Short mmCIF file of C-alpha atoms in Angstrom, two decimals:
data_model
loop_
_atom_site.label_atom_id
_atom_site.label_comp_id
_atom_site.label_asym_id
_atom_site.label_seq_id
_atom_site.Cartn_x
_atom_site.Cartn_y
_atom_site.Cartn_z
CA MET A 1 73.90 5.32 -11.85
CA PRO A 2 71.81 7.80 -13.98
CA GLU A 3 69.85 6.18 -17.04
CA VAL A 4 70.44 8.13 -20.20
CA VAL A 5 68.95 7.95 -23.45
CA PHE A 6 70.26 10.07 -26.68
CA THR A 7 69.79 9.81 -30.67
CA GLY A 8 71.74 7.76 -32.58
CA PRO A 9 72.03 7.53 -36.39
CA ALA A 10 69.80 4.52 -36.00
CA GLY A 11 67.47 6.21 -33.52
CA ARG A 12 67.42 5.87 -29.37
CA ILE A 13 70.67 4.86 -28.27
CA GLU A 14 70.56 3.76 -24.31
CA GLY A 15 73.60 4.57 -22.03
CA ARG A 16 74.55 4.96 -18.30
CA TYR A 17 76.44 7.85 -17.76
CA GLN A 18 77.98 9.78 -14.84
CA GLN A 19 78.85 13.47 -14.42
CA ALA A 20 82.30 14.42 -12.56
CA LYS A 21 81.90 16.92 -9.78
CA GLN A 22 84.91 18.73 -11.14
CA LYS A 23 84.27 21.27 -13.67
CA GLY A 24 86.33 20.55 -16.89
CA ALA A 25 87.19 17.23 -16.06
CA PRO A 26 87.92 14.60 -18.96
CA ILE A 27 85.52 12.55 -20.68
CA ALA A 28 85.54 8.61 -21.32
CA ILE A 29 83.52 6.43 -23.29
CA VAL A 30 83.48 2.57 -22.75
CA LEU A 31 82.51 0.12 -25.61
CA HIS A 32 81.23 -2.83 -25.11
CA PRO A 33 81.80 -6.58 -26.86
CA HIS A 34 80.41 -7.84 -29.83
CA PRO A 35 76.54 -7.59 -29.79
CA GLN A 36 75.83 -11.04 -31.85
CA PHE A 37 77.78 -12.79 -28.87
CA GLY A 38 76.11 -11.30 -25.80
CA GLY A 39 77.77 -8.14 -25.42
CA THR A 40 76.03 -5.25 -23.42
CA MET A 41 77.13 -1.94 -21.35
CA ASN A 42 76.80 -4.38 -18.55
CA ASN A 43 79.35 -6.63 -19.59
CA GLN A 44 81.71 -7.05 -16.38
CA ILE A 45 84.81 -5.45 -17.98
CA VAL A 46 83.04 -2.89 -19.41
CA TYR A 47 81.26 -1.90 -16.00
CA ASN A 48 84.87 -2.33 -14.11
CA LEU A 49 86.22 0.06 -16.64
CA TYR A 50 83.34 2.63 -16.15
CA TYR A 51 83.84 3.14 -12.68
CA ASP A 52 87.74 3.06 -12.67
CA PHE A 53 87.18 6.12 -15.00
CA LEU A 54 84.36 7.62 -12.71
CA ASN A 55 86.69 6.99 -9.29
CA ARG A 56 89.28 8.80 -11.39
CA GLY A 57 87.40 12.29 -11.76
CA PHE A 58 86.29 11.62 -15.04
CA SER A 59 83.18 12.00 -16.65
CA VAL A 60 81.83 8.60 -18.20
CA LEU A 61 79.20 6.84 -20.46
CA ARG A 62 78.90 3.78 -21.49
CA PHE A 63 76.17 2.48 -23.92
CA ASN A 64 74.18 -0.37 -25.82
CA PHE A 65 75.52 -0.10 -29.51
CA ARG A 66 72.26 -0.49 -32.05
CA GLY A 67 69.87 -3.46 -31.42
CA VAL A 68 71.59 -3.99 -27.84
CA GLY A 69 69.13 -3.69 -25.09
CA ARG A 70 66.37 -0.80 -25.52
CA SER A 71 68.91 0.91 -28.20
CA GLN A 72 67.18 1.44 -31.64
CA GLY A 73 68.52 -0.26 -35.06
CA ALA A 74 70.18 -3.62 -35.97
CA PHE A 75 73.71 -4.67 -35.51
CA ASP A 76 75.64 -3.45 -38.32
CA HIS A 77 79.05 -5.32 -38.50
CA GLY A 78 81.20 -1.97 -37.13
CA GLN A 79 79.83 0.77 -39.33
CA GLY A 80 76.97 1.57 -37.70
CA GLU A 81 78.41 1.08 -34.18
CA LEU A 82 81.27 3.52 -35.08
CA SER A 83 78.69 5.86 -35.77
CA ASP A 84 77.28 4.81 -32.63
CA ALA A 85 80.48 5.41 -30.63
CA ALA A 86 80.41 9.14 -32.50
CA ALA A 87 77.13 9.63 -31.60
CA ALA A 88 78.25 9.15 -28.00
CA LEU A 89 81.10 11.09 -27.50
CA ASP A 90 79.21 14.25 -29.19
CA TRP A 91 76.75 13.73 -26.68
CA ALA A 92 78.81 13.40 -24.18
CA GLN A 93 81.04 16.34 -25.45
CA ALA A 94 77.75 18.59 -25.24
CA MET A 95 77.14 17.81 -21.72
CA ASN A 96 80.83 18.43 -21.04
CA PRO A 97 81.80 21.79 -23.30
CA ASP A 98 84.49 22.35 -20.60
CA ALA A 99 86.19 19.01 -20.85
CA ARG A 100 89.80 19.14 -21.32
CA ALA A 101 90.41 15.85 -22.48
CA CYS A 102 88.75 12.75 -23.79
CA TRP A 103 89.91 8.66 -23.76
CA ILE A 104 88.07 6.10 -25.34
CA ALA A 105 87.96 1.92 -23.95
CA GLY A 106 86.74 -0.62 -26.14
CA VAL A 107 86.73 -4.76 -25.17
CA SER A 108 86.98 -7.02 -27.90
CA PHE A 109 84.80 -6.09 -30.65
CA GLY A 110 84.44 -2.35 -28.70
CA ALA A 111 88.33 -2.15 -29.03
CA TRP A 112 88.47 -2.24 -32.56
CA ILE A 113 85.36 0.46 -32.82
CA GLY A 114 87.09 2.61 -30.04
CA MET A 115 90.55 2.54 -32.16
CA GLN A 116 88.80 3.21 -35.34
CA LEU A 117 86.90 6.60 -33.80
CA LEU A 118 90.55 7.39 -32.11
CA MET A 119 91.57 7.88 -35.57
CA ARG A 120 88.53 10.27 -36.73
CA ARG A 121 88.64 12.26 -33.38
CA PRO A 122 91.89 14.18 -32.63
CA GLU A 123 90.41 15.20 -29.14
CA ILE A 124 90.73 11.39 -28.18
CA GLU A 125 94.14 11.38 -26.34
CA GLY A 126 94.45 7.45 -24.42
CA PHE A 127 93.13 4.52 -25.38
CA ILE A 128 92.31 1.31 -23.27
CA SER A 129 91.89 -1.78 -25.50
CA ILE A 130 90.94 -5.12 -23.83
CA ALA A 131 90.92 -8.17 -26.10
CA ALA A 132 91.08 -6.53 -29.57
CA MET A 133 90.36 -8.91 -32.27
CA ALA A 134 93.68 -8.40 -34.14
CA ASN A 135 93.10 -11.56 -36.10
CA ARG A 136 89.45 -10.95 -37.06
CA TYR A 137 89.37 -7.13 -37.81
CA ASP A 138 91.80 -4.90 -40.21
CA PHE A 139 93.78 -2.99 -37.78
CA SER A 140 95.50 -1.41 -40.29
CA PHE A 141 93.99 1.87 -40.31
CA LEU A 142 96.30 2.86 -37.68
CA ALA A 143 98.48 4.75 -39.83
CA PRO A 144 100.13 6.13 -37.95
CA CYS A 145 98.07 5.95 -34.74
CA PRO A 146 97.09 9.38 -33.08
CA SER A 147 97.47 9.01 -29.57
CA SER A 148 99.43 6.47 -26.88
CA GLY A 149 97.48 4.15 -25.03
CA LEU A 150 97.47 0.69 -23.45
CA PHE A 151 96.55 -2.82 -25.59
CA VAL A 152 95.77 -5.66 -22.73
CA HIS A 153 95.31 -9.64 -23.58
CA GLY A 154 94.92 -12.57 -21.95
CA SER A 155 98.13 -15.11 -22.13
CA GLU A 156 94.92 -17.84 -22.85
CA ASP A 157 92.99 -16.04 -25.22
CA ARG A 158 91.68 -18.25 -28.08
CA VAL A 159 89.95 -15.67 -29.40
CA ALA A 160 92.13 -13.60 -30.54
CA PRO A 161 95.77 -14.56 -29.79
CA VAL A 162 98.14 -12.45 -28.32
CA LYS A 163 100.76 -13.02 -30.96
CA ASP A 164 97.91 -11.51 -33.59
CA VAL A 165 98.01 -8.40 -31.48
CA VAL A 166 101.63 -8.23 -30.71
CA SER A 167 102.41 -8.02 -34.55
CA VAL A 168 99.63 -5.54 -35.24
CA ILE A 169 101.06 -3.36 -32.58
CA GLU A 170 104.86 -4.10 -34.32
CA LYS A 171 103.30 -2.66 -37.41
CA VAL A 172 101.72 0.00 -36.45
CA LYS A 173 103.52 3.64 -36.79
CA THR A 174 103.08 6.26 -34.60
CA GLN A 175 103.06 9.80 -34.48
CA LYS A 176 105.89 11.76 -32.63
CA GLY A 177 105.50 11.40 -29.03
CA VAL A 178 103.10 8.35 -28.98
CA LYS A 179 103.90 5.05 -27.54
CA LEU A 180 101.95 1.86 -27.55
CA GLU A 181 102.19 -0.18 -24.66
CA HIS A 182 100.88 -3.95 -24.31
CA ALA A 183 100.37 -6.11 -21.43
CA VAL A 184 99.53 -9.97 -20.93
CA VAL A 185 97.38 -11.00 -17.66
CA GLU A 186 98.76 -15.06 -17.65
CA GLY A 187 96.42 -17.60 -17.50
CA ALA A 188 93.65 -15.30 -18.72
CA ASN A 189 91.09 -16.28 -21.60
CA HIS A 190 89.05 -13.78 -23.87
CA PHE A 191 86.85 -12.79 -21.39
CA PHE A 192 89.01 -12.84 -18.32
CA ASP A 193 87.04 -15.16 -16.53
CA GLY A 194 88.04 -15.44 -12.95
CA LYS A 195 91.04 -12.65 -13.76
CA ILE A 196 88.95 -9.27 -13.93
CA ASP A 197 91.03 -8.48 -10.86
CA GLU A 198 94.30 -8.75 -12.40
CA LEU A 199 93.06 -7.06 -15.93
CA MET A 200 92.08 -4.19 -13.73
CA VAL A 201 95.57 -3.92 -12.22
CA SER A 202 97.09 -3.77 -15.49
CA VAL A 203 94.66 -0.66 -16.30
CA ASP A 204 95.35 0.56 -13.08
CA GLN A 205 99.31 0.83 -13.48
CA TYR A 206 98.94 2.37 -16.72
CA LEU A 207 96.51 5.20 -15.36
CA ASP A 208 98.48 5.91 -12.96
CA LYS A 209 101.37 6.38 -14.82
CA ARG A 210 99.66 8.37 -17.60
CA LEU A 211 97.76 10.23 -15.72
CA GLY A 212 99.66 11.16 -12.79
CA LYS A 213 102.00 12.49 -15.55
CA THR A 214 99.37 14.85 -16.85
CA GLU A 215 98.55 16.10 -13.65
CA GLU A 216 102.10 17.22 -12.86
CA ALA A 217 102.50 18.84 -16.11
CA ALA A 218 99.36 20.63 -15.54
#
């Protein structure tokens, strides 16, 4: 798993990147949980998402936000981290000039950053948002949401309760043809302790549906 370093707005950003074998393969960027609560690119869910996309033929990048691991800079309450994510996507696109599509996946704090990036980058055609903290962060910027995607939550999430995410999804207006889906993993907490296999089943079912259709259409 190649280590990479690229330049972000606050200096060096440390990441892990794997290039797809197929030319023109899609890109996936995976964003980690809150840096001030132990979130890093080596988070177990981030790691699983990374390999899930890799096994589907994507070129995949995960990285540490500013101030985490060997990434330079300091925590910036979301604004700087969004700039880091944009820089990561720029870097991945420079590595893959023929990429035909891009997906974004984020966990907790990373889901909030990912959805903001989605609004700014029209080339992002799908997203996976896991344990999105709709009770702590404002998601009203999704107006309208430009791409279809999946929200996944644990039924026992006390950090970001399911009901808050459901109310956000119900309020979000979508562009024509865009569909937001929601899956709940029974018995899972915010960190999906002991439930990561069940979480990945939900993610896989969604990706099978989306990417299968994409291949058929192609």
